[in-house]
Short mmCIF file of C-alpha atoms in Angstrom, two decimals:
data_model
loop_
_atom_site.label_atom_id
_atom_site.label_comp_id
_atom_site.label_asym_id
_atom_site.label_seq_id
_atom_site.Cartn_x
_atom_site.Cartn_y
_atom_site.Cartn_z
CA MET A 22 136.11 -6.51 51.59
CA THR A 23 139.24 -5.69 49.23
CA ASN A 24 140.68 -2.07 48.38
CA SER A 25 142.92 -1.01 45.54
CA PRO A 26 145.71 1.54 46.08
CA ALA A 27 144.75 4.94 45.00
CA ASN A 28 148.32 5.50 43.56
CA PRO A 29 149.14 2.38 41.71
CA GLY A 30 152.86 3.21 42.15
CA THR A 31 152.70 2.83 45.77
CA LYS A 32 152.86 -0.60 47.78
CA ALA A 33 149.43 -1.09 49.58
CA PRO A 34 149.57 -2.54 52.98
CA ARG A 35 148.06 -6.17 52.89
CA ILE A 36 146.08 -6.75 55.88
CA ILE A 37 144.04 -9.69 56.99
CA ILE A 38 141.32 -9.18 59.54
CA ALA A 39 140.56 -12.22 61.51
CA PRO A 40 138.47 -11.74 64.54
CA ASP A 41 136.80 -14.06 66.89
CA SER A 42 133.29 -13.31 67.57
CA TYR A 43 132.41 -10.78 70.37
CA LYS A 44 129.95 -13.01 72.37
CA GLY A 45 126.33 -11.55 72.41
CA THR A 46 127.45 -8.23 70.32
CA ALA A 47 129.09 -9.13 67.15
CA THR A 48 129.49 -12.27 65.00
CA ALA A 49 132.98 -12.82 63.69
CA ALA A 50 132.07 -11.25 60.31
CA GLN A 51 130.35 -8.47 61.64
CA ALA A 52 133.41 -7.64 63.63
CA ALA A 53 135.71 -8.13 60.87
CA GLN A 54 133.78 -5.74 58.68
CA TYR A 55 133.70 -3.20 61.26
CA LEU A 56 137.33 -3.52 62.15
CA GLY A 57 138.04 -3.22 58.38
CA GLU A 58 135.79 0.16 57.94
CA GLY A 59 138.00 1.53 60.76
CA VAL A 60 141.45 0.61 59.15
CA LEU A 61 140.33 2.04 55.73
CA GLU A 62 139.38 5.55 57.49
CA VAL A 63 143.24 5.80 58.24
CA MET A 64 144.37 3.61 55.57
CA PRO A 65 142.49 3.91 52.47
CA ASP A 66 144.83 2.59 50.22
CA ALA A 67 145.11 -0.82 52.18
CA SER A 68 144.34 -4.25 50.46
CA ILE A 69 142.01 -5.82 52.90
CA THR A 70 141.07 -9.38 53.22
CA LEU A 71 138.17 -10.23 55.75
CA ALA A 72 138.64 -13.74 57.34
CA PRO A 73 136.46 -14.22 59.99
CA MET A 74 137.71 -16.51 62.94
CA ALA A 75 136.23 -19.31 65.43
CA ASP A 76 138.25 -21.88 67.54
CA GLY A 77 135.41 -24.50 68.11
CA GLY A 78 133.31 -22.22 70.55
CA GLU A 79 130.31 -20.10 69.77
CA GLY A 80 130.27 -18.84 66.32
CA THR A 81 132.22 -21.57 64.66
CA SER A 82 129.49 -22.84 62.52
CA ALA A 83 128.90 -19.21 61.14
CA VAL A 84 132.33 -18.93 59.64
CA PHE A 85 131.64 -21.73 57.19
CA GLY A 86 129.51 -21.30 54.03
CA GLY A 87 126.16 -23.06 53.33
CA GLN A 88 122.57 -23.12 54.07
CA VAL A 89 121.67 -22.15 57.43
CA ILE A 90 119.05 -24.43 58.95
CA THR A 91 116.89 -23.21 61.99
CA LEU A 92 114.44 -25.63 63.69
CA PRO A 93 112.72 -26.41 67.18
CA THR A 94 114.61 -28.15 69.63
CA THR A 95 115.44 -28.08 73.28
CA ASN A 96 118.21 -26.44 75.33
CA ALA A 97 120.32 -27.76 78.06
CA ALA A 98 117.52 -27.81 80.54
CA GLY A 99 114.89 -29.55 78.22
CA ARG A 100 112.94 -26.52 77.43
CA LEU A 101 111.78 -25.72 73.95
CA THR A 102 114.00 -23.26 72.08
CA GLU A 103 115.21 -22.74 68.42
CA ALA A 104 118.72 -23.49 67.13
CA SER A 105 120.62 -22.99 63.95
CA TYR A 106 123.32 -24.72 62.13
CA THR A 107 124.98 -24.54 58.65
CA PHE A 108 124.52 -27.37 56.31
CA GLU A 109 126.83 -27.42 52.92
CA GLN A 110 125.22 -29.63 50.37
CA HIS A 111 127.93 -30.20 48.30
CA SER A 112 130.32 -31.77 50.77
CA HIS A 113 127.42 -33.23 52.66
CA THR A 114 128.54 -31.49 55.84
CA ALA A 115 126.96 -29.99 58.73
CA TYR A 116 128.34 -27.60 60.75
CA ILE A 117 126.90 -27.48 64.37
CA ASP A 118 127.55 -25.36 67.31
CA ILE A 119 126.95 -27.22 70.65
CA ALA A 120 126.47 -23.76 72.02
CA ALA A 121 123.48 -23.15 69.72
CA ALA A 122 121.22 -25.61 71.52
CA SER A 123 123.04 -26.75 74.50
CA GLY A 124 125.00 -23.58 75.33
CA LEU A 125 125.26 -22.09 78.63
CA PRO A 126 123.71 -18.45 78.03
CA ALA A 127 120.10 -20.02 77.66
CA VAL A 128 120.43 -21.64 81.37
CA ALA A 129 122.60 -18.93 82.85
CA ASP A 130 119.91 -17.81 85.28
CA ASN A 131 119.07 -21.24 86.21
CA PRO A 132 122.29 -23.41 85.57
CA VAL A 133 121.61 -27.41 85.31
CA PRO A 134 125.24 -28.36 86.11
CA THR A 135 124.52 -32.17 86.91
CA THR A 136 121.10 -32.54 85.15
CA GLY A 137 121.55 -30.55 81.83
CA ASP A 138 121.85 -32.46 78.48
CA THR A 139 123.01 -32.46 74.99
CA TYR A 140 119.95 -33.67 73.47
CA GLY A 141 118.92 -30.59 71.90
CA THR A 142 122.21 -30.83 69.89
CA GLY A 143 121.35 -34.45 68.72
CA VAL A 144 118.23 -32.98 67.33
CA LEU A 145 120.09 -30.76 65.02
CA ILE A 146 122.48 -33.84 64.12
CA ALA A 147 119.44 -36.13 63.51
CA ASP A 148 118.03 -33.29 61.10
CA ALA A 149 120.95 -32.68 59.16
CA VAL A 150 121.54 -36.53 58.37
CA THR A 151 118.06 -36.36 56.93
CA ARG A 152 119.16 -33.68 54.64
CA GLY A 153 122.15 -35.77 53.59
CA ALA A 154 124.91 -34.72 56.00
CA THR A 155 127.53 -37.63 56.21
CA ARG A 156 130.08 -35.64 57.98
CA ILE A 157 129.19 -33.74 61.36
CA VAL A 158 131.54 -30.82 62.66
CA LEU A 159 130.81 -30.08 66.09
CA GLY A 160 132.05 -26.99 67.72
CA LEU A 161 132.39 -27.87 71.08
CA GLY A 162 133.03 -24.44 73.13
CA GLY A 163 130.24 -22.83 75.27
CA SER A 164 128.29 -25.79 76.41
CA ALA A 165 126.19 -25.72 79.53
CA THR A 166 126.27 -29.67 79.97
CA THR A 167 128.57 -32.43 81.51
CA ASP A 168 126.82 -35.47 80.15
CA ALA A 169 129.77 -37.21 78.09
CA GLY A 170 127.49 -36.75 75.16
CA SER A 171 124.78 -38.96 76.65
CA GLY A 172 122.10 -36.28 75.47
CA ILE A 173 123.32 -36.73 71.88
CA LEU A 174 123.16 -40.49 72.17
CA ILE A 175 119.53 -40.35 73.31
CA ALA A 176 118.36 -38.20 70.40
CA LEU A 177 120.16 -40.70 67.96
CA GLY A 178 118.16 -43.50 69.57
CA ALA A 179 121.00 -44.92 71.82
CA VAL A 180 119.66 -45.08 75.36
CA PRO A 181 122.31 -45.38 78.35
CA ARG A 182 120.75 -47.88 81.08
CA ASN A 183 121.65 -48.79 84.71
CA LYS A 184 122.06 -52.47 85.59
CA GLU A 185 118.16 -52.74 86.28
CA GLY A 186 117.63 -51.95 82.73
CA TYR A 187 116.13 -48.55 83.47
CA ALA A 188 117.00 -45.45 81.56
CA LEU A 189 119.23 -43.08 83.34
CA ARG A 190 118.15 -39.51 84.17
CA THR A 191 119.21 -36.94 81.95
CA GLY A 192 122.55 -35.20 82.56
CA GLY A 193 126.02 -36.24 83.85
CA ALA A 194 125.04 -36.96 87.47
CA ASP A 195 123.48 -40.41 86.96
CA LEU A 196 126.16 -41.65 84.41
CA ILE A 197 127.74 -42.87 87.86
CA ASN A 198 125.02 -45.76 87.41
CA LEU A 199 125.69 -46.35 83.89
CA ASP A 200 125.91 -50.03 82.80
CA TYR A 201 125.17 -50.41 79.02
CA ILE A 202 123.71 -48.34 76.37
CA ASP A 203 120.80 -49.74 74.63
CA THR A 204 121.04 -49.65 70.84
CA ALA A 205 117.49 -51.11 69.77
CA GLU A 206 116.30 -47.93 68.19
CA LEU A 207 119.49 -46.49 66.97
CA ASN A 208 119.35 -44.21 64.15
CA ILE A 209 122.15 -45.91 61.99
CA PRO A 210 122.73 -43.13 59.41
CA ALA A 211 123.37 -40.67 61.99
CA ALA A 212 125.63 -42.93 64.02
CA ALA A 213 127.88 -43.81 60.86
CA VAL A 214 128.56 -40.21 60.18
CA GLU A 215 132.14 -39.05 60.25
CA TRP A 216 132.60 -36.90 63.25
CA ILE A 217 134.96 -33.98 63.23
CA LEU A 218 134.82 -32.62 66.93
CA LEU A 219 136.66 -29.11 67.13
CA THR A 220 137.78 -28.07 70.47
CA ASP A 221 138.99 -24.87 72.10
CA VAL A 222 140.60 -26.77 74.91
CA ASP A 223 142.75 -29.90 75.28
CA ALA A 224 141.48 -30.92 78.73
CA PRO A 225 141.18 -34.82 79.62
CA ALA A 226 137.71 -36.05 80.72
CA THR A 227 138.58 -36.15 84.37
CA GLY A 228 141.07 -35.28 86.97
CA PRO A 229 142.34 -31.77 88.15
CA GLN A 230 142.66 -30.77 84.51
CA GLY A 231 139.28 -32.16 83.51
CA ALA A 232 136.00 -31.25 82.37
CA ALA A 233 133.94 -31.14 85.70
CA THR A 234 137.01 -29.65 87.73
CA VAL A 235 138.03 -26.98 85.48
CA PHE A 236 134.56 -25.88 83.76
CA GLY A 237 132.09 -26.95 86.22
CA PRO A 238 132.18 -23.83 88.09
CA GLN A 239 131.31 -21.84 85.31
CA LYS A 240 128.16 -24.05 84.58
CA GLY A 241 127.27 -23.79 87.89
CA ALA A 242 128.55 -26.76 89.65
CA THR A 243 129.24 -26.69 93.55
CA ALA A 244 132.24 -28.68 94.94
CA LYS A 245 130.15 -31.71 95.64
CA ASP A 246 128.73 -31.48 92.14
CA ILE A 247 132.31 -31.45 90.72
CA ALA A 248 133.20 -34.45 92.54
CA LEU A 249 129.99 -36.39 91.62
CA LEU A 250 130.72 -35.37 87.79
CA ASP A 251 134.17 -36.12 87.79
CA ALA A 252 133.57 -39.67 89.12
CA SER A 253 130.57 -40.19 86.58
CA LEU A 254 132.63 -39.26 83.72
CA HIS A 255 135.40 -41.59 84.91
CA HIS A 256 133.04 -44.31 85.16
CA ALA A 257 131.13 -43.73 82.25
CA TYR A 258 134.22 -43.74 79.77
CA THR A 259 135.76 -46.81 81.77
CA GLN A 260 132.39 -48.63 81.41
CA LEU A 261 132.37 -47.72 77.58
CA GLU A 262 136.15 -48.86 77.30
CA ILE A 263 137.19 -45.09 75.89
CA ASP A 264 140.34 -43.50 76.83
CA GLY A 265 139.28 -40.44 78.69
CA THR A 266 142.81 -39.15 79.07
CA LYS A 267 143.22 -38.14 75.52
CA PRO A 268 143.48 -34.23 75.03
CA GLY A 269 140.27 -32.66 74.13
CA MET A 270 138.13 -35.55 75.97
CA GLY A 271 137.05 -33.02 78.34
CA ALA A 272 135.80 -30.49 76.08
CA ALA A 273 131.96 -29.46 76.08
CA GLY A 274 131.43 -31.89 79.14
CA GLY A 275 132.94 -34.88 78.00
CA ILE A 276 130.97 -35.08 74.64
CA ALA A 277 134.02 -37.06 72.99
CA ILE A 278 133.19 -39.92 75.22
CA GLY A 279 129.71 -40.81 73.93
CA LEU A 280 130.47 -39.81 70.32
CA THR A 281 133.87 -41.89 70.47
CA TRP A 282 131.85 -45.05 71.75
CA LEU A 283 129.14 -44.70 69.17
CA SER A 284 131.56 -44.34 66.24
CA THR A 285 133.48 -47.23 67.35
CA LEU A 286 130.48 -49.35 67.67
CA MET A 287 129.49 -48.74 64.16
CA HIS A 288 132.92 -48.77 62.62
CA GLY A 289 134.96 -51.10 64.85
CA THR A 290 137.71 -48.62 65.23
CA ASP A 291 137.78 -44.94 66.33
CA ALA A 292 139.06 -43.98 62.72
CA HIS A 293 135.83 -42.05 61.96
CA ILE A 294 135.93 -39.52 64.83
CA HIS A 295 138.40 -36.79 65.07
CA ILE A 296 139.15 -34.52 67.76
CA LEU A 297 141.10 -31.51 66.49
CA PRO A 298 141.92 -28.13 67.50
CA GLY A 299 139.29 -25.77 66.24
CA ALA A 300 141.11 -22.41 65.56
CA PRO A 301 144.28 -23.91 63.39
CA LEU A 302 141.74 -25.92 61.36
CA ILE A 303 139.80 -22.77 60.34
CA ALA A 304 142.87 -20.93 60.06
CA ASN A 305 143.87 -23.03 57.22
CA SER A 306 140.09 -23.47 55.91
CA ASN A 307 139.65 -19.85 55.34
CA GLY A 308 143.17 -19.38 53.69
CA ILE A 309 144.83 -17.16 56.56
CA ALA A 310 147.86 -19.73 56.82
CA ASP A 311 148.62 -19.75 52.96
CA ALA A 312 148.05 -15.79 52.80
CA LEU A 313 150.29 -14.68 55.77
CA PRO A 314 153.81 -15.02 53.73
CA GLU A 315 152.32 -11.95 51.82
CA THR A 316 150.64 -10.14 54.69
CA ASP A 317 152.09 -7.11 56.40
CA LEU A 318 149.57 -6.93 59.12
CA LEU A 319 147.33 -9.48 60.86
CA ILE A 320 144.43 -7.93 62.90
CA SER A 321 142.15 -10.26 65.44
CA GLY A 322 139.93 -9.56 68.14
CA GLU A 323 138.04 -10.98 71.02
CA GLY A 324 135.95 -10.10 73.98
CA ARG A 325 138.29 -10.55 76.64
CA LEU A 326 142.26 -10.87 76.16
CA ASP A 327 143.94 -12.91 78.72
CA ALA A 328 146.28 -15.71 79.51
CA GLN A 329 143.95 -18.20 78.40
CA SER A 330 143.65 -16.42 74.93
CA PHE A 331 146.95 -18.28 74.18
CA THR A 332 145.85 -21.74 75.24
CA GLY A 333 144.14 -23.03 72.08
CA LYS A 334 142.12 -20.07 71.36
CA VAL A 335 141.84 -17.87 68.03
CA VAL A 336 144.27 -14.98 69.26
CA GLY A 337 146.80 -17.46 70.51
CA THR A 338 146.54 -19.74 67.27
CA LEU A 339 146.95 -16.54 65.35
CA HIS A 340 149.93 -15.08 67.47
CA ASP A 341 151.74 -18.33 66.80
CA LEU A 342 151.25 -18.07 62.88
CA ALA A 343 152.04 -14.41 62.69
CA LYS A 344 155.39 -15.02 64.74
CA ALA A 345 156.34 -17.66 62.16
CA HIS A 346 155.80 -15.65 59.27
CA ASN A 347 157.18 -12.28 60.91
CA VAL A 348 153.85 -10.61 60.30
CA ASP A 349 152.81 -7.67 62.52
CA LEU A 350 149.87 -8.57 64.76
CA ALA A 351 147.14 -6.48 66.63
CA VAL A 352 144.26 -7.32 68.63
CA ALA A 353 141.40 -5.47 69.52
CA ALA A 354 139.62 -6.32 72.88
CA GLY A 355 136.74 -5.20 75.08
CA VAL A 356 138.82 -5.91 78.08
CA ILE A 357 142.81 -6.51 78.31
CA GLU A 358 144.13 -8.45 81.30
CA GLU A 359 147.65 -8.73 82.58
CA GLY A 360 150.04 -11.65 81.96
CA ILE A 361 149.58 -11.51 78.09
CA PRO A 362 152.63 -11.52 75.68
CA GLY A 363 153.91 -8.00 75.00
CA ASP A 364 155.28 -8.64 71.31
CA PHE A 365 152.06 -7.41 69.55
CA LEU A 366 149.68 -4.25 69.72
CA ALA A 367 146.82 -4.63 71.94
CA VAL A 368 143.94 -2.24 71.48
CA GLU A 369 141.23 -2.00 74.39
CA MET A 370 137.97 -0.79 72.73
CA ILE A 371 136.35 2.32 74.07
CA LYS A 372 133.32 1.76 76.41
CA SER A 373 130.04 2.03 74.27
CA SER A 374 126.74 0.34 73.64
CA ASP A 375 127.26 0.52 69.98
CA VAL A 376 129.51 -2.51 69.09
CA ALA A 377 130.05 -1.17 65.34
CA ALA A 378 131.51 2.23 66.65
CA GLN A 379 133.68 0.47 69.20
CA LEU A 380 135.28 -1.94 66.70
CA ARG A 381 135.62 1.08 63.89
CA ASP A 382 137.38 3.10 66.44
CA ALA A 383 139.81 0.27 67.54
CA GLY A 384 140.36 -0.44 63.70
CA ARG A 385 141.49 3.12 63.31
CA ARG A 386 143.73 3.15 66.47
CA ILE A 387 145.50 -0.10 65.04
CA ALA A 388 145.90 1.61 61.39
CA GLU A 389 147.36 4.81 63.06
CA ALA A 390 149.47 2.65 65.26
CA TYR A 391 150.91 0.44 62.28
CA LEU A 392 151.76 3.75 60.27
CA ALA A 393 153.69 5.21 63.10
CA GLN A 394 155.62 2.06 63.36
CA ASN A 395 156.19 1.85 59.73
#
């Protein structure tokens, strides 16, 4: 969406609209469009750039260009489902959200904290490689699993086994019995890809800030489950000789553990696997960081604005960028909690089942507040 000033002699406000997705109601692209429509009702001369955002969580794949591939796979509980990813043929890159196949919403009514696995995501990865992908970008947010990526490994032909040689049961709990990984049927092209893991958290694999302790409860884990999963992840990365203390190792239930082992097996080092904060990378790739010096107002948004929004999420990343470039920031959120910084405009959306109306209204109110201050 771009708009030219009605009066050539006046300077059009330059606005970037860069929301995250509003889970279950609007994609980031839809949210940006609706917010922009609301802004233009109040500021018809504004020059608007839409730059949908993500942070490695749900909706990350959709912000990248390419062909959308949809295929049958399995969810975290092993039930048949369909999931989509984005394949960019020119760069041989597949953009895959862990949440697409292995996400929490599909099993929210019957969580599988100790037995859920990422096999369905591995199916998407294997499919992408058959289409020519040599780089896999995984958005790690929103998983229902704590399996150290073992489900992905199994889908790619690497089978975790116990000391008796039996395949482990699915999920993270049985990793406590991991002895070795059988690679006799390994999918070599898939195992050898370049991995880019986009995180929305910097948690280590285990401990008080680890995958099981922090994220286990939202996946349905009891205190007993959490203790077992934490011990299982620790055993797994120790057995595989992986540094589980690195920031991001705890994202998506420790997926980086299994994938780091796999990539190191193929290449001799971990140089072909990269664990990166998702939001800054996307802000660079979609041009926000470069455009901010020439921007008057940056508008973002997400479903819930709270203290966690400033720990590697979209809003926190854009908040830092806006401050660095002295650009006004506004955020449209469904719910605004206490404890957030007070140096930007936060607009709570009206209550409605019509998300387009909610976001247009928020865009109008942001524009009115901006004009009142300028």
